[in-house]
Structure formats: structure tokens, C-alpha cells
XYZ file of C-alpha atoms in Angstrom:
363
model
C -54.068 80.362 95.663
C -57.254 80.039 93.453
C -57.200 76.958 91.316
C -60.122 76.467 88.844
C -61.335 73.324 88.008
C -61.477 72.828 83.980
C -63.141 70.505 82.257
C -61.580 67.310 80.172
C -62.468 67.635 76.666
C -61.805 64.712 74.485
C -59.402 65.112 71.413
C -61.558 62.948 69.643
C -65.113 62.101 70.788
C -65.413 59.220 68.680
C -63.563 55.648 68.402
C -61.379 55.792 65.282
C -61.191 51.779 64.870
C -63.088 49.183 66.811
C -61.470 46.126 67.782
C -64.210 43.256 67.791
C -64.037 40.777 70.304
C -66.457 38.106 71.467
C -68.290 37.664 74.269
C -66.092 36.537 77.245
C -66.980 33.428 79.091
C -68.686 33.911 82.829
C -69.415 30.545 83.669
C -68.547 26.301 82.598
C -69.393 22.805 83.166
C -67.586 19.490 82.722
C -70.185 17.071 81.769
C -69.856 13.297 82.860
C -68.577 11.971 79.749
C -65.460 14.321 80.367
C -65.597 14.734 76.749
C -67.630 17.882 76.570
C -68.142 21.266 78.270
C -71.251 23.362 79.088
C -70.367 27.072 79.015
C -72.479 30.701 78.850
C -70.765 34.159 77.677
C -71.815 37.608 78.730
C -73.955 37.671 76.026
C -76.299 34.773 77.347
C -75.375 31.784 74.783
C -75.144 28.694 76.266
C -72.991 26.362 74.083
C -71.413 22.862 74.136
C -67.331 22.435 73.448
C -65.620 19.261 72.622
C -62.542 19.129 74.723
C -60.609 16.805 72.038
C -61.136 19.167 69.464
C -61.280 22.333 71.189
C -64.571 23.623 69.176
C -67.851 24.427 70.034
C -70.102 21.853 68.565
C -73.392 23.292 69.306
C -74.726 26.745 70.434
C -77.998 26.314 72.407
C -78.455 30.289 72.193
C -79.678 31.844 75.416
C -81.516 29.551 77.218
C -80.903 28.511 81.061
C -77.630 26.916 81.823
C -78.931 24.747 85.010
C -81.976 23.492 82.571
C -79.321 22.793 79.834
C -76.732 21.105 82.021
C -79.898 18.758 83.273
C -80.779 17.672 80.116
C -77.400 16.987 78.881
C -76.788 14.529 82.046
C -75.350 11.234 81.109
C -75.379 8.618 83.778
C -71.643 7.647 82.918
C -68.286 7.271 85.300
C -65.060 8.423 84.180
C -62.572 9.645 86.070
C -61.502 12.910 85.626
C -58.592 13.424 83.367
C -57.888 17.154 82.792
C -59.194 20.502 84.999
C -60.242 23.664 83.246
C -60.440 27.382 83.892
C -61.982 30.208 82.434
C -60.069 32.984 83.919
C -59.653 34.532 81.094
C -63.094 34.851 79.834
C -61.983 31.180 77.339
C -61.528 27.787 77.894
C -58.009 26.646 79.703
C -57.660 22.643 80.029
C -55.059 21.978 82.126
C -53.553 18.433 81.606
C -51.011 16.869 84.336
C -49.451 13.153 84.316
C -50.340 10.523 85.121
C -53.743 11.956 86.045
C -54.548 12.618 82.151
C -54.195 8.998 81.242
C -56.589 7.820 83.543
C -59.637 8.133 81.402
C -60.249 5.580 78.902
C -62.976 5.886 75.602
C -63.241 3.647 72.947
C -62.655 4.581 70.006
C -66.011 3.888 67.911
C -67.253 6.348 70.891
C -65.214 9.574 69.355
C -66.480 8.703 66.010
C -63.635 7.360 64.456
C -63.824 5.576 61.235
C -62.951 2.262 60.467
C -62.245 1.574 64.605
C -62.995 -1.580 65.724
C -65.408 -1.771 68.573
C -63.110 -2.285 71.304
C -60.169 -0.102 70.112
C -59.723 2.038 73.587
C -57.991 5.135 73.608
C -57.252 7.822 76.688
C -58.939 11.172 76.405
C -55.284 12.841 76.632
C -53.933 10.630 73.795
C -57.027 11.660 71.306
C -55.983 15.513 72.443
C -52.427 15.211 72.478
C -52.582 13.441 68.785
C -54.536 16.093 68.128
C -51.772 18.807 69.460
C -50.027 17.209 66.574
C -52.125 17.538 63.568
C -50.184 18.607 61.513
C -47.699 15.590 61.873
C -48.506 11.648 61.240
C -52.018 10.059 61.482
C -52.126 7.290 63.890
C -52.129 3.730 62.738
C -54.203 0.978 64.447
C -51.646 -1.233 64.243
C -49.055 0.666 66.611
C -52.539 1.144 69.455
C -53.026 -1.493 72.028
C -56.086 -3.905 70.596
C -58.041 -6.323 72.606
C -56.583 -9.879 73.181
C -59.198 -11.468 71.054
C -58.320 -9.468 67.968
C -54.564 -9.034 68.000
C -54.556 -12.353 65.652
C -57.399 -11.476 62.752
C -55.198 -10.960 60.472
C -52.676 -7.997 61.653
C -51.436 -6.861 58.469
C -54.388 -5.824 57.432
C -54.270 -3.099 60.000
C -51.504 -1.403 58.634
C -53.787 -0.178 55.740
C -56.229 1.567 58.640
C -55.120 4.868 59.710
C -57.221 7.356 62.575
C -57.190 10.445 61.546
C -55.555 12.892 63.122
C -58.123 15.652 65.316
C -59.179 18.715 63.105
C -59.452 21.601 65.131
C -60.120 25.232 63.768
C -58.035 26.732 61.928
C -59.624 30.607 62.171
C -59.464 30.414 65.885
C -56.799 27.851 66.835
C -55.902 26.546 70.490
C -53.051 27.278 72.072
C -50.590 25.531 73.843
C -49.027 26.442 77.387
C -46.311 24.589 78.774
C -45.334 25.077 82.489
C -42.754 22.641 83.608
C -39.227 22.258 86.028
C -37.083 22.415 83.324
C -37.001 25.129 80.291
C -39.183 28.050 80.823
C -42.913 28.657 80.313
C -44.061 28.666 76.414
C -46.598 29.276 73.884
C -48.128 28.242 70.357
C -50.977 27.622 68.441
C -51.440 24.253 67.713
C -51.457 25.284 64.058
C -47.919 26.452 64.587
C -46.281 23.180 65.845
C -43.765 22.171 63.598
C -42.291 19.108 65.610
C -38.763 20.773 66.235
C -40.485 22.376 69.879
C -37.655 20.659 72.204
C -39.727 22.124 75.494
C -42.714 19.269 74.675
C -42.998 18.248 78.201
C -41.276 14.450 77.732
C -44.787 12.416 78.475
C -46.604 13.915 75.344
C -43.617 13.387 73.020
C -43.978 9.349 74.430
C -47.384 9.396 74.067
C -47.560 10.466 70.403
C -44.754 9.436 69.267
C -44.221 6.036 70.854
C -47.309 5.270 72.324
C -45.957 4.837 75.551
C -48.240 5.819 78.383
C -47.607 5.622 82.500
C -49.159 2.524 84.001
C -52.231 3.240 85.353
C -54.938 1.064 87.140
C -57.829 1.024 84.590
C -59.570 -2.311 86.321
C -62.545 -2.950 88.096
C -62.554 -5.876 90.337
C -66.085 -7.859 90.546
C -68.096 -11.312 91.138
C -70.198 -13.169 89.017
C -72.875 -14.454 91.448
C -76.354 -16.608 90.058
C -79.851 -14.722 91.135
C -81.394 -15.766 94.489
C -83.287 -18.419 93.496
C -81.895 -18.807 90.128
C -81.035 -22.580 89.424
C -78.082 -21.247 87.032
C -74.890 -22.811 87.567
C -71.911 -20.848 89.133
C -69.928 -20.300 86.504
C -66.627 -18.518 87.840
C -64.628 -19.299 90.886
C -63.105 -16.441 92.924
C -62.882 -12.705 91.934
C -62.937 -11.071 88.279
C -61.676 -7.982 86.586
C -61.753 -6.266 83.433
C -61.266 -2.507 82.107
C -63.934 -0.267 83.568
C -65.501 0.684 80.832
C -66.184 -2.771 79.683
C -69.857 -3.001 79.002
C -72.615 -4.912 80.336
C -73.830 -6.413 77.141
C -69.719 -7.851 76.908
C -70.284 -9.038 80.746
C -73.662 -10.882 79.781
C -71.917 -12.501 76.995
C -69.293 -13.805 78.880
C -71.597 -15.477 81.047
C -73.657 -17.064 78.162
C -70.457 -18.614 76.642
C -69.546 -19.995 79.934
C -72.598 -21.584 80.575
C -71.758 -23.232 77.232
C -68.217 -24.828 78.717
C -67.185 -26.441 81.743
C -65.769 -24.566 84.697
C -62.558 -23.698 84.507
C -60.392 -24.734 87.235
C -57.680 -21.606 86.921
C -58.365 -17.898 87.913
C -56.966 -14.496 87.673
C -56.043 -14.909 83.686
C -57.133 -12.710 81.183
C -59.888 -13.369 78.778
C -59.997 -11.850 75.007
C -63.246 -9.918 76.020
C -61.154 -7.852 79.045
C -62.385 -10.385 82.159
C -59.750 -12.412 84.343
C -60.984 -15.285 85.318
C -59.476 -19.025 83.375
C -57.655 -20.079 80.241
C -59.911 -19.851 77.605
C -60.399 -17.197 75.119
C -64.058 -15.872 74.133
C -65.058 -14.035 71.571
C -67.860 -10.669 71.559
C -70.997 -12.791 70.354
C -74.287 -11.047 69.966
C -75.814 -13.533 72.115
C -79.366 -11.997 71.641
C -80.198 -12.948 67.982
C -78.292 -16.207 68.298
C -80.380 -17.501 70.665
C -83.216 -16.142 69.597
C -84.333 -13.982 72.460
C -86.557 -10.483 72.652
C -85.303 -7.683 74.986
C -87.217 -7.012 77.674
C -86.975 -3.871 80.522
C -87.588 -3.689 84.363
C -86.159 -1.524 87.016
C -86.903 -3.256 89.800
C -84.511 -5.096 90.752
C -81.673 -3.500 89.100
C -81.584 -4.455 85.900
C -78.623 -3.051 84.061
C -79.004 -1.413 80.171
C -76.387 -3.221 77.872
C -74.539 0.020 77.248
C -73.997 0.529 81.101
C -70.010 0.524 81.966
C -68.368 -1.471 84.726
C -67.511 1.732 86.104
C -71.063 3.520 85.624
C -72.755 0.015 87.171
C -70.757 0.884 90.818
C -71.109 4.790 90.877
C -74.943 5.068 90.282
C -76.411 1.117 91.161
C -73.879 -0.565 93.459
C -72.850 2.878 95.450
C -70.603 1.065 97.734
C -67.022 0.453 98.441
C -66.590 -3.144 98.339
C -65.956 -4.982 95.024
C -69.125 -5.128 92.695
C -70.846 -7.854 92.577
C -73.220 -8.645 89.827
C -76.129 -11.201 89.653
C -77.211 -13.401 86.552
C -80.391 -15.537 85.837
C -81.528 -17.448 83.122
C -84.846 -18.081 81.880
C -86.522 -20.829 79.752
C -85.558 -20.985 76.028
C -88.347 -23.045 73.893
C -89.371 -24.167 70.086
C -87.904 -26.184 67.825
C -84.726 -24.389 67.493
C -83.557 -25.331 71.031
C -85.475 -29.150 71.630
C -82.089 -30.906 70.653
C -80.794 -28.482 73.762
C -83.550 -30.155 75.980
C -84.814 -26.565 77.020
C -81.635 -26.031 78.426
C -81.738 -22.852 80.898
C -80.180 -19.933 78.606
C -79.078 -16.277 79.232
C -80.248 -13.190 78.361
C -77.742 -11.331 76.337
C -76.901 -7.966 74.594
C -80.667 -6.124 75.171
C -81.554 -5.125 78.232
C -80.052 -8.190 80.061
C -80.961 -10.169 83.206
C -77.352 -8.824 85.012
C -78.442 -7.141 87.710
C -76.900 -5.598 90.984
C -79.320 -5.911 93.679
C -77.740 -4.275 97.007
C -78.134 -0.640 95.533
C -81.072 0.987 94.425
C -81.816 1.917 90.867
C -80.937 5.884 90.385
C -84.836 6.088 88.570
């Protein structure tokens, strides 16, 4: 038998319709804040997402991604609170319980108006509002709020609203549920019309109730004078407070103590977020009340006001064993302070004297 082989001729040797597409996504980074995302396409661009409002919010064009992902480095801790894929050549964030709640931010951080400087919210929460936006904004008065500012005057919070997340609305995300009970689903965000009974149970508590699962947000620590410092000891026993607590908030903790007597009581909770005694302090700028000019050294560690608890023992203290964090104070003269008889003050709010000696500085 002879068979021939014959060649394929196209019906048509043109496309009739093009579907356009964009360029697929071949590689990603989580950045430390665990707010944003590094990513690069097939076509080269290198641009940065925001996770919490699922949007690109700046295309670098092509330029390297390793160079890029340097420059963006933020010398921050937070723990991890979602995973991400690109599988599909876009961004998948993956969020699991009680894993997604472990990330605290506060809310002046995400750029939220009229929030008062330590409002904290979890990552999740801000995204899973967000997964909501076209339901209720959130009022301040149902969110947790600091000890110190619970009493200001509460019903004037019920006049503050955060707005709800905006994300696109030509390229919305989508939602995909994966759970024991009910099968898989999916929706745009945009879509959501708050009658979806397969909303895994733990989002419907977050954003509805504001229920979230315990979870251990707290850094344990000691306040310890300087080597040679003739400070006073001002706390007995161990401390803690949120880990994102600042350093600035720590330093003005220890300036009001050194203003008041020891207390005799430990392992309470102060307004500012430290345990330690009875009394309540408030967030002073401690810097222009006294009078002082900031002032920067490395050596020893001194730690930059907007450094977190948590930051503080993954990049200075880099061991396992609670942090412990070291004070000084320094002379404070003129006329302001000679009914104080040069009392020993601390620094406060700029580029404080706190400093955590056993590591070494990451510069």
C-alpha cells in the first residue's frame, strides 16, 4: 500500500478575533511589611501590589527584580499572615485561621483617615472588610482601642467611620473558598451580596462581629539602666506589650516613670500596651517637653523611635531569650529645669538612648 503524505493547509491563515490578555506573572516576592508584593510578568515589568487592596500600586517597568526587591527592604518583623501563589500566571493569597490574625498594623500605617495613632488592626481584618465592600463601613467604636483612650470621650467615636477597602472595579479579585463543609466556590468580590451562606464561619465573625481567635500578639522584655548609668531601676520583674509597640512609646514609658515612684505591683497592663504596675500613662512626646535635640549613634545599639518591639529582637537582639533593653539618661540644664535641680532626664521620641547591647547593629 502506497500512502502519500499531504500537506495541512489552513482554512483560514489568519486569526479572525484576538483575545488580549496580559502578560502572565513568572515570578513574586512578599516584602517584610507583609503588606506588599514584588512581582515581574513575561513581559519584564517589575511592579509592586498591595495585598489589602489587591492592586498594583506602582509599576517600576523593566528593571531588575533582585535590585528592586533590595531597595524596597524594610527592616520590619511581622509574622506572616497569608501565603501566595502564582500558578496561574496572577496573584493567589491564600488565607487560613488562626494563622491570618497573627499580624497586627496600626491603623494610621494603612492610611486610614481620622485613625487614632494606636488604633491596631490585623492584616486579614483590613482584607476581609475589604471582601465586603460593598456592605457597612467599619466604625471605630465597635474596634478594640488602647486602654488609655477607651475613656476620651466614646461617643464621639460613633461619628468616625474607616472606610471600607476600594479595590478595582475593571479587574476585580476573586474569592475561592475551600473548606470541610459545602463545596469549593467562587466570586468576585464585586459580586458579594451578603446572602453567600458558604463564607467560611471565621470571616463572617470577623466582619461582622469583630470577633477574632485569641492569638499571642506579646513580646515579653526587661527594662534594665545602662552599665554605668546612675538611672534608677524603674520596673521590677518582666514586661510585655504588643509587638509592634514602638520604641519612641517604650522610651516614654520610662521617662514618666522616672517621674513617679516605683510601683510595688507587676504583670498589669498599662494604657500605653506595657505590663508592669497600676498606674495608667499616657503617649507624651517626651522630646519637646523636655526640651531635648535628637541625636544618632550606632554603636552601641541605639534603637530609631519607629523601631517595633518585634523588629528590635529579629535584627538587634537575635536571640531567643526575652529582650532586654537598656536606658540612660543624660544631663538636662538651663533655666527651664534649675527648679528640677538638674535632675537626670531621658531621652525620648528621636532617636532615643534605648538601646540593646548583646546583639550587633544590622549596619
Amino acid at each position: 500500500m502506497l500512502i502519500r503524505s499531504v500537506e495541512q493547509v489552513p482554512i483560514h491563515k489568519e486569526p479572525s478575533s484576538i483575545i488580549p490578555g496580559v502578560p502572565a506573572i513568572t515570578q513574586h516576592e512578599i516584602l517584610n511589611n507583609r503588606r506588599h508584593v514584588l512581582t515581574k510578568d513575561t513581559a519584564g515589568s517589575v511592579k509592586l501590589w498591595e495585598i489589602t487592596r489587591g492592586a498594583v500600586i506602582e509599576d517600576f517597568g523593566k528593571v531588575s527584580f533582585e535590585d528592586k526587591k533590595k531597595e524596597l527592604f524594610e527592616m520590619v518583623s511581622i509574622p506572616a499572615w497569608f501565603t501566595m501563589d502564582a500558578r496561574l500566571g496572577c496573584l493567589s493569597v491564600h488565607l487560613d485561621t488562626p494563622q491570618c490574625f497573627s499580624a497586627e498594623i496600626y491603623a494610621v500605617d494603612l492610611n486610614v483617615a481620622g485613625a487614632q495613632e494606636d488604633l491596631k488592626r490585623s492584616g486579614s481584618h483590613g482584607l476581609s472588610n475589604g471582601d465586603t465592600s460593598t456592605g457597612k463601613d467599619v466604625s471605630l467604636k465597635n474596634l478594640p482601642h488602647p486602654r488609655s483612650e477607651v475613656d476620651d470621650g466614646a461617643e464621639n467615636h460613633a461619628s468616625q467611620m474607616l472606610p471600607s477597602f476600594e479595590f478595582s472595579t475593571v479587574s476585580p479579585p476573586s474569592i475561592i473558598t475551600e473548606g470541610s463543609s459545602g463545596g469549593p466556590w467562587r466570586k468576585r468580590i464585586t459580586d458579594l451580596d451578603g446572602t453567600e451562606s458558604d463564607i467560611p464561619w471565621w470571616i463572617v465573625d470577623c466582619v461582622e462581629h469583630n470577633r477574632f481567635p485569641k492569638e499571642n500578639t506579646k513580646c515579653g522584655f526587661y527594662l534594665h539602666p545602662a552599665e554605668g548609668s546612675p538611672a534608677p531601676n524603674i520596673t521590677q520583674g518582666k514586661l510585655s506589650a504588643p509587638r509592634i509597640l514602638r520604641i519612641h512609646k517604650v522610651a516614654n514609658y520610662v521617662v514618666e516613670k522616672l517621674d513617679r515612684p516605683l510601683d510595688g505591683n507587676a504583670d498589669s497592663t498599662f494604657g500605653m500596651g506595657l505590663t508592669s504596675g497600676q498606674s495608667q500613662f499616657s503617649a507624651l512626646d517626651s522630646s519637646s517637653r523636655l526640651g531635648l535635640k535628637p541625636w544618632q549613634k550606632l554603636k552601641p545599639s541605639v534603637l530609631a523611635p519607629e523601631m517595633s518591639l518585634a523588629t528590635v529582637r529579629a535584627y538587634v537582639w537575635k536571640k531567643p531569650e526575652d529582650l532586654i533593653l537598656n536606658y540612660k539618661v543624660v544631663h538636662v540644664h538651663g533655666p527651664k529645669f534649675e527648679d528640677l535641680g538638674n535632675r537626670l532626664q531621658k531621652y525620648a521620641h528621636a532617636n532615643h538612648a534605648v538601646t540593646s547591647s548583646p546583639g550587633a547593629h544590622p549596619y
